[in-house]
PDB file of N, CA and C in Angstrom:
ATOM      1  N   MET J  28       3.921  12.848 -24.667  1.00 71.00           N
ATOM      2  CA  MET J  28       2.986  12.931 -23.562  1.00 71.00           C
ATOM      3  C   MET J  28       1.675  12.286 -23.970  1.00 71.00           C
ATOM      4  N   LYS J  29       1.044  11.639 -23.012  1.00 77.00           N
ATOM      5  CA  LYS J  29      -0.255  11.011 -23.218  1.00 77.00           C
ATOM      6  C   LYS J  29      -1.277  11.723 -22.352  1.00 77.00           C
ATOM      7  N   THR J  30      -2.535  11.641 -22.755  1.00 81.00           N
ATOM      8  CA  THR J  30      -3.624  12.225 -21.983  1.00 81.00           C
ATOM      9  C   THR J  30      -4.404  11.102 -21.328  1.00 81.00           C
ATOM     10  N   ILE J  31      -4.711  11.273 -20.045  1.00 80.00           N
ATOM     11  CA  ILE J  31      -5.492  10.297 -19.297  1.00 80.00           C
ATOM     12  C   ILE J  31      -6.706  11.013 -18.724  1.00 80.00           C
ATOM     13  N   VAL J  32      -7.856  10.376 -18.845  1.00 85.00           N
ATOM     14  CA  VAL J  32      -9.078  10.913 -18.253  1.00 85.00           C
ATOM     15  C   VAL J  32      -9.462   9.987 -17.107  1.00 85.00           C
ATOM     16  N   VAL J  33      -9.619  10.545 -15.925  1.00 84.00           N
ATOM     17  CA  VAL J  33      -9.998   9.737 -14.760  1.00 84.00           C
ATOM     18  C   VAL J  33     -11.223  10.342 -14.087  1.00 84.00           C
ATOM     19  N   ARG J  34     -11.985   9.485 -13.442  1.00 90.00           N
ATOM     20  CA  ARG J  34     -13.129   9.941 -12.667  1.00 90.00           C
ATOM     21  C   ARG J  34     -12.736   9.823 -11.195  1.00 90.00           C
ATOM     22  N   ILE J  35     -12.874  10.913 -10.458  1.00 89.00           N
ATOM     23  CA  ILE J  35     -12.563  10.900  -9.035  1.00 89.00           C
ATOM     24  C   ILE J  35     -13.772  11.417  -8.272  1.00 89.00           C
ATOM     25  N   SER J  36     -13.785  11.148  -6.989  1.00 92.00           N
ATOM     26  CA  SER J  36     -14.905  11.588  -6.160  1.00 92.00           C
ATOM     27  C   SER J  36     -14.908  13.107  -6.028  1.00 92.00           C
ATOM     28  N   ASP J  37     -16.048  13.634  -5.652  1.00 93.00           N
ATOM     29  CA  ASP J  37     -16.154  15.080  -5.434  1.00 93.00           C
ATOM     30  C   ASP J  37     -15.205  15.533  -4.332  1.00 93.00           C
ATOM     31  N   VAL J  38     -15.064  14.700  -3.302  1.00 93.00           N
ATOM     32  CA  VAL J  38     -14.176  15.046  -2.187  1.00 93.00           C
ATOM     33  C   VAL J  38     -12.726  15.102  -2.669  1.00 93.00           C
ATOM     34  N   ALA J  39     -12.310  14.105  -3.436  1.00 90.00           N
ATOM     35  CA  ALA J  39     -10.938  14.096  -3.948  1.00 90.00           C
ATOM     36  C   ALA J  39     -10.694  15.297  -4.857  1.00 90.00           C
ATOM     37  N   HIS J  40     -11.682  15.636  -5.655  1.00 91.00           N
ATOM     38  CA  HIS J  40     -11.535  16.802  -6.533  1.00 91.00           C
ATOM     39  C   HIS J  40     -11.390  18.073  -5.705  1.00 91.00           C
ATOM     40  N   GLN J  41     -12.146  18.176  -4.630  1.00 93.00           N
ATOM     41  CA  GLN J  41     -12.050  19.356  -3.769  1.00 93.00           C
ATOM     42  C   GLN J  41     -10.664  19.445  -3.126  1.00 93.00           C
ATOM     43  N   TRP J  42     -10.137  18.293  -2.694  1.00 92.00           N
ATOM     44  CA  TRP J  42      -8.786  18.280  -2.119  1.00 92.00           C
ATOM     45  C   TRP J  42      -7.766  18.766  -3.146  1.00 92.00           C
ATOM     46  N   LEU J  43      -7.865  18.248  -4.369  1.00 90.00           N
ATOM     47  CA  LEU J  43      -6.945  18.689  -5.420  1.00 90.00           C
ATOM     48  C   LEU J  43      -7.101  20.175  -5.707  1.00 90.00           C
ATOM     49  N   ASP J  44      -8.341  20.631  -5.763  1.00 92.00           N
ATOM     50  CA  ASP J  44      -8.599  22.043  -6.039  1.00 92.00           C
ATOM     51  C   ASP J  44      -8.010  22.925  -4.937  1.00 92.00           C
ATOM     52  N   ASP J  45      -8.231  22.533  -3.679  1.00 94.00           N
ATOM     53  CA  ASP J  45      -7.675  23.301  -2.554  1.00 94.00           C
ATOM     54  C   ASP J  45      -6.147  23.330  -2.614  1.00 94.00           C
ATOM     55  N   ALA J  46      -5.552  22.163  -2.864  1.00 93.00           N
ATOM     56  CA  ALA J  46      -4.089  22.083  -2.922  1.00 93.00           C
ATOM     57  C   ALA J  46      -3.539  22.907  -4.083  1.00 93.00           C
ATOM     58  N   SER J  47      -4.235  22.888  -5.212  1.00 92.00           N
ATOM     59  CA  SER J  47      -3.744  23.653  -6.361  1.00 92.00           C
ATOM     60  C   SER J  47      -3.812  25.150  -6.099  1.00 92.00           C
ATOM     61  N   GLN J  48      -4.834  25.577  -5.375  1.00 95.00           N
ATOM     62  CA  GLN J  48      -4.927  26.996  -5.035  1.00 95.00           C
ATOM     63  C   GLN J  48      -3.825  27.399  -4.059  1.00 95.00           C
ATOM     64  N   ARG J  49      -3.543  26.535  -3.073  1.00 94.00           N
ATOM     65  CA  ARG J  49      -2.472  26.835  -2.113  1.00 94.00           C
ATOM     66  C   ARG J  49      -1.114  26.902  -2.805  1.00 94.00           C
ATOM     67  N   ALA J  50      -0.881  25.961  -3.713  1.00 93.00           N
ATOM     68  CA  ALA J  50       0.413  25.892  -4.395  1.00 93.00           C
ATOM     69  C   ALA J  50       0.479  26.808  -5.615  1.00 93.00           C
ATOM     70  N   ASN J  51      -0.660  27.361  -5.986  1.00 95.00           N
ATOM     71  CA  ASN J  51      -0.751  28.242  -7.149  1.00 95.00           C
ATOM     72  C   ASN J  51      -0.294  27.542  -8.435  1.00 95.00           C
ATOM     73  N   VAL J  52      -0.745  26.297  -8.590  1.00 92.00           N
ATOM     74  CA  VAL J  52      -0.479  25.513  -9.798  1.00 92.00           C
ATOM     75  C   VAL J  52      -1.799  24.898 -10.264  1.00 92.00           C
ATOM     76  N   PRO J  53      -1.902  24.560 -11.532  1.00 93.00           N
ATOM     77  CA  PRO J  53      -3.135  23.935 -12.011  1.00 93.00           C
ATOM     78  C   PRO J  53      -3.350  22.551 -11.391  1.00 93.00           C
ATOM     79  N   VAL J  54      -4.600  22.166 -11.269  1.00 90.00           N
ATOM     80  CA  VAL J  54      -4.942  20.839 -10.741  1.00 90.00           C
ATOM     81  C   VAL J  54      -4.243  19.761 -11.559  1.00 90.00           C
ATOM     82  N   SER J  55      -4.168  19.959 -12.853  1.00 87.00           N
ATOM     83  CA  SER J  55      -3.556  18.949 -13.726  1.00 87.00           C
ATOM     84  C   SER J  55      -2.102  18.673 -13.347  1.00 87.00           C
ATOM     85  N   GLU J  56      -1.371  19.687 -12.895  1.00 87.00           N
ATOM     86  CA  GLU J  56       0.025  19.475 -12.497  1.00 87.00           C
ATOM     87  C   GLU J  56       0.115  18.605 -11.251  1.00 87.00           C
ATOM     88  N   LEU J  57      -0.777  18.827 -10.292  1.00 86.00           N
ATOM     89  CA  LEU J  57      -0.777  17.993  -9.089  1.00 86.00           C
ATOM     90  C   LEU J  57      -1.159  16.559  -9.433  1.00 86.00           C
ATOM     91  N   ALA J  58      -2.174  16.407 -10.264  1.00 86.00           N
ATOM     92  CA  ALA J  58      -2.620  15.070 -10.648  1.00 86.00           C
ATOM     93  C   ALA J  58      -1.544  14.354 -11.461  1.00 86.00           C
ATOM     94  N   LYS J  59      -0.860  15.082 -12.328  1.00 85.00           N
ATOM     95  CA  LYS J  59       0.193  14.493 -13.164  1.00 85.00           C
ATOM     96  C   LYS J  59       1.288  13.880 -12.297  1.00 85.00           C
ATOM     97  N   LEU J  60       1.723  14.600 -11.291  1.00 82.00           N
ATOM     98  CA  LEU J  60       2.771  14.094 -10.408  1.00 82.00           C
ATOM     99  C   LEU J  60       2.323  12.813  -9.715  1.00 82.00           C
ATOM    100  N   ALA J  61       1.101  12.810  -9.195  1.00 84.00           N
ATOM    101  CA  ALA J  61       0.592  11.625  -8.502  1.00 84.00           C
ATOM    102  C   ALA J  61       0.469  10.435  -9.452  1.00 84.00           C
ATOM    103  N   ILE J  62      -0.006  10.668 -10.659  1.00 86.00           N
ATOM    104  CA  ILE J  62      -0.165   9.581 -11.626  1.00 86.00           C
ATOM    105  C   ILE J  62       1.195   9.048 -12.063  1.00 86.00           C
ATOM    106  N   GLU J  63       2.170   9.918 -12.262  1.00 83.00           N
ATOM    107  CA  GLU J  63       3.504   9.454 -12.645  1.00 83.00           C
ATOM    108  C   GLU J  63       4.142   8.630 -11.534  1.00 83.00           C
ATOM    109  N   LYS J  64       3.954   9.030 -10.282  1.00 84.00           N
ATOM    110  CA  LYS J  64       4.485   8.244  -9.163  1.00 84.00           C
ATOM    111  C   LYS J  64       3.789   6.892  -9.073  1.00 84.00           C
ATOM    112  N   ALA J  65       2.479   6.872  -9.297  1.00 85.00           N
ATOM    113  CA  ALA J  65       1.733   5.613  -9.275  1.00 85.00           C
ATOM    114  C   ALA J  65       2.185   4.696 -10.412  1.00 85.00           C
ATOM    115  N   ALA J  66       2.439   5.264 -11.580  1.00 83.00           N
ATOM    116  CA  ALA J  66       2.904   4.471 -12.716  1.00 83.00           C
ATOM    117  C   ALA J  66       4.278   3.872 -12.428  1.00 83.00           C
ATOM    118  N   TYR J  67       5.146   4.653 -11.806  1.00 80.00           N
ATOM    119  CA  TYR J  67       6.477   4.157 -11.450  1.00 80.00           C
ATOM    120  C   TYR J  67       6.362   3.002 -10.456  1.00 80.00           C
ATOM    121  N   ALA J  68       5.516   3.161  -9.439  1.00 80.00           N
ATOM    122  CA  ALA J  68       5.322   2.100  -8.448  1.00 80.00           C
ATOM    123  C   ALA J  68       4.743   0.849  -9.101  1.00 80.00           C
ATOM    124  N   ALA J  69       3.799   1.025 -10.004  1.00 80.00           N
ATOM    125  CA  ALA J  69       3.203  -0.122 -10.692  1.00 80.00           C
ATOM    126  C   ALA J  69       4.241  -0.843 -11.548  1.00 80.00           C
ATOM    127  N   ALA J  70       5.118  -0.082 -12.188  1.00 77.00           N
ATOM    128  CA  ALA J  70       6.158  -0.694 -13.013  1.00 77.00           C
ATOM    129  C   ALA J  70       7.129  -1.495 -12.155  1.00 77.00           C
ATOM    130  N   LEU J  71       7.455  -0.988 -10.984  1.00 74.00           N
ATOM    131  CA  LEU J  71       8.365  -1.712 -10.095  1.00 74.00           C
ATOM    132  C   LEU J  71       7.712  -2.947  -9.496  1.00 74.00           C
ATOM    133  N   ALA J  72       6.395  -2.957  -9.413  1.00 75.00           N
ATOM    134  CA  ALA J  72       5.685  -4.081  -8.801  1.00 75.00           C
ATOM    135  C   ALA J  72       5.928  -5.383  -9.552  1.00 75.00           C
ATOM    136  N   ARG J  73       6.272  -5.309 -10.816  1.00 72.00           N
ATOM    137  CA  ARG J  73       6.513  -6.552 -11.556  1.00 72.00           C
ATOM    138  C   ARG J  73       7.736  -7.292 -11.026  1.00 72.00           C
ATOM    139  N   TYR J  74       8.590  -6.607 -10.287  1.00 70.00           N
ATOM    140  CA  TYR J  74       9.767  -7.251  -9.711  1.00 70.00           C
ATOM    141  C   TYR J  74       9.506  -7.764  -8.296  1.00 70.00           C
ATOM    142  N   ALA J  75       8.360  -7.433  -7.740  1.00 71.00           N
ATOM    143  CA  ALA J  75       8.034  -7.875  -6.383  1.00 71.00           C
ATOM    144  C   ALA J  75       7.701  -9.365  -6.406  1.00 71.00           C
ATOM    145  N   PRO J  76       8.060 -10.070  -5.356  1.00 69.00           N
ATOM    146  CA  PRO J  76       7.767 -11.502  -5.332  1.00 69.00           C
ATOM    147  C   PRO J  76       6.276 -11.757  -5.135  1.00 69.00           C
ATOM    148  N   THR J  77       5.795 -12.833  -5.736  1.00 72.00           N
ATOM    149  CA  THR J  77       4.431 -13.258  -5.462  1.00 72.00           C
ATOM    150  C   THR J  77       4.444 -14.009  -4.141  1.00 72.00           C
ATOM    151  N   GLU J  78       3.298 -14.287  -3.630  1.00 76.00           N
ATOM    152  CA  GLU J  78       3.176 -14.938  -2.318  1.00 76.00           C
ATOM    153  C   GLU J  78       4.055 -16.187  -2.238  1.00 76.00           C
ATOM    154  N   GLY J  79       5.011 -16.167  -1.319  1.00 75.00           N
ATOM    155  CA  GLY J  79       5.864 -17.323  -1.079  1.00 75.00           C
ATOM    156  C   GLY J  79       6.967 -17.548  -2.101  1.00 75.00           C
ATOM    157  N   GLN J  80       7.138 -16.646  -3.045  1.00 73.00           N
ATOM    158  CA  GLN J  80       8.158 -16.812  -4.081  1.00 73.00           C
ATOM    159  C   GLN J  80       9.351 -15.895  -3.795  1.00 73.00           C
ATOM    160  N   PRO J  81      10.529 -16.241  -4.316  1.00 70.00           N
ATOM    161  CA  PRO J  81      11.698 -15.382  -4.090  1.00 70.00           C
ATOM    162  C   PRO J  81      11.623 -14.096  -4.909  1.00 70.00           C
ATOM    163  N   TYR J  82      12.372 -13.114  -4.490  1.00 68.00           N
ATOM    164  CA  TYR J  82      12.462 -11.833  -5.189  1.00 68.00           C
ATOM    165  C   TYR J  82      13.099 -12.059  -6.553  1.00 68.00           C
ATOM    166  N   ARG J  83      12.513 -11.499  -7.609  1.00 67.00           N
ATOM    167  CA  ARG J  83      13.055 -11.626  -8.967  1.00 67.00           C
ATOM    168  C   ARG J  83      13.923 -10.399  -9.248  1.00 67.00           C
ATOM    169  N   TYR J  84      15.206 -10.619  -9.425  1.00 69.00           N
ATOM    170  CA  TYR J  84      16.123  -9.513  -9.687  1.00 69.00           C
ATOM    171  C   TYR J  84      16.732  -9.713 -11.059  1.00 69.00           C
ATOM    172  N   ASP J  85      16.296  -8.953 -12.018  1.00 72.00           N
ATOM    173  CA  ASP J  85      16.761  -9.048 -13.396  1.00 72.00           C
ATOM    174  C   ASP J  85      17.474  -7.736 -13.725  1.00 72.00           C
ATOM    175  N   ARG J  86      18.802  -7.758 -13.667  1.00 78.00           N
ATOM    176  CA  ARG J  86      19.584  -6.527 -13.863  1.00 78.00           C
ATOM    177  C   ARG J  86      19.279  -5.848 -15.196  1.00 78.00           C
ATOM    178  N   ALA J  87      19.159  -6.607 -16.253  1.00 81.00           N
ATOM    179  CA  ALA J  87      18.911  -6.016 -17.573  1.00 81.00           C
ATOM    180  C   ALA J  87      17.541  -5.344 -17.620  1.00 81.00           C
ATOM    181  N   ALA J  88      16.531  -6.000 -17.065  1.00 76.00           N
ATOM    182  CA  ALA J  88      15.180  -5.427 -17.076  1.00 76.00           C
ATOM    183  C   ALA J  88      15.115  -4.176 -16.212  1.00 76.00           C
ATOM    184  N   ILE J  89      15.786  -4.206 -15.067  1.00 78.00           N
ATOM    185  CA  ILE J  89      15.777  -3.041 -14.183  1.00 78.00           C
ATOM    186  C   ILE J  89      16.538  -1.882 -14.837  1.00 78.00           C
ATOM    187  N   ALA J  90      17.653  -2.167 -15.502  1.00 84.00           N
ATOM    188  CA  ALA J  90      18.402  -1.112 -16.200  1.00 84.00           C
ATOM    189  C   ALA J  90      17.554  -0.506 -17.316  1.00 84.00           C
ATOM    190  N   GLU J  91      16.810  -1.349 -18.033  1.00 83.00           N
ATOM    191  CA  GLU J  91      15.931  -0.846 -19.091  1.00 83.00           C
ATOM    192  C   GLU J  91      14.836   0.033 -18.492  1.00 83.00           C
ATOM    193  N   HIS J  92      14.289  -0.405 -17.366  1.00 78.00           N
ATOM    194  CA  HIS J  92      13.248   0.377 -16.689  1.00 78.00           C
ATOM    195  C   HIS J  92      13.815   1.723 -16.230  1.00 78.00           C
ATOM    196  N   ASP J  93      15.001   1.711 -15.640  1.00 82.00           N
ATOM    197  CA  ASP J  93      15.620   2.959 -15.189  1.00 82.00           C
ATOM    198  C   ASP J  93      15.882   3.905 -16.363  1.00 82.00           C
ATOM    199  N   ALA J  94      16.258   3.355 -17.510  1.00 85.00           N
ATOM    200  CA  ALA J  94      16.468   4.187 -18.701  1.00 85.00           C
ATOM    201  C   ALA J  94      15.150   4.811 -19.150  1.00 85.00           C
ATOM    202  N   ASP J  95      14.067   4.039 -19.066  1.00 82.00           N
ATOM    203  CA  ASP J  95      12.746   4.587 -19.410  1.00 82.00           C
ATOM    204  C   ASP J  95      12.376   5.727 -18.473  1.00 82.00           C
ATOM    205  N   VAL J  96      12.631   5.538 -17.182  1.00 80.00           N
ATOM    206  CA  VAL J  96      12.323   6.580 -16.200  1.00 80.00           C
ATOM    207  C   VAL J  96      13.142   7.832 -16.497  1.00 80.00           C
ATOM    208  N   ALA J  97      14.424   7.671 -16.788  1.00 81.00           N
ATOM    209  CA  ALA J  97      15.274   8.824 -17.113  1.00 81.00           C
ATOM    210  C   ALA J  97      14.765   9.538 -18.357  1.00 81.00           C
ATOM    211  N   ARG J  98      14.302   8.765 -19.353  1.00 81.00           N
ATOM    212  CA  ARG J  98      13.762   9.362 -20.568  1.00 81.00           C
ATOM    213  C   ARG J  98      12.499  10.158 -20.261  1.00 81.00           C
ATOM    214  N   ILE J  99      11.672   9.645 -19.346  1.00 78.00           N
ATOM    215  CA  ILE J  99      10.449  10.351 -18.959  1.00 78.00           C
ATOM    216  C   ILE J  99      10.805  11.655 -18.246  1.00 78.00           C
ATOM    217  N   ILE J 100      11.762  11.587 -17.338  1.00 75.00           N
ATOM    218  CA  ILE J 100      12.120  12.758 -16.537  1.00 75.00           C
ATOM    219  C   ILE J 100      12.891  13.785 -17.358  1.00 75.00           C
ATOM    220  N   TYR J 101      13.892  13.333 -18.106  1.00 75.00           N
ATOM    221  CA  TYR J 101      14.794  14.253 -18.792  1.00 75.00           C
ATOM    222  C   TYR J 101      14.529  14.394 -20.289  1.00 75.00           C
ATOM    223  N   GLY J 102      13.609  13.625 -20.822  1.00 72.00           N
ATOM    224  CA  GLY J 102      13.365  13.656 -22.259  1.00 72.00           C
ATOM    225  C   GLY J 102      14.428  12.857 -22.986  1.00 72.00           C
ATOM    226  N   ASP J 103      14.550  13.074 -24.256  1.00 65.00           N
ATOM    227  CA  ASP J 103      15.521  12.322 -25.047  1.00 65.00           C
ATOM    228  C   ASP J 103      16.926  12.901 -24.967  1.00 65.00           C
ATOM    229  N   ASN J 104      17.103  13.984 -24.232  1.00 57.00           N
ATOM    230  CA  ASN J 104      18.417  14.617 -24.098  1.00 57.00           C
ATOM    231  C   ASN J 104      18.818  14.696 -22.631  1.00 57.00           C
ATOM    232  N   PRO J 105      19.265  13.559 -22.046  1.00 49.00           N
ATOM    233  CA  PRO J 105      19.607  13.575 -20.603  1.00 49.00           C
ATOM    234  C   PRO J 105      20.778  14.455 -20.261  1.00 49.00           C
TER     235      PRO J 105
END
């Protein structure tokens, strides 16, 4: 696990705080989920086509990425 420090607006912090109280979970758990989803989307973006270019489909790279995601979700013991 890695630690990330981010600066967010007071309004965004209040939203997270309210949501964490409703869900009865720490703010860090809500933020962790959002950051992991953003990281996954960013990783997939490398396969998106640039303006006017064809879609890049690399089976080996996508399989490696999926293995990384499985390792993140399930740890080293899937």
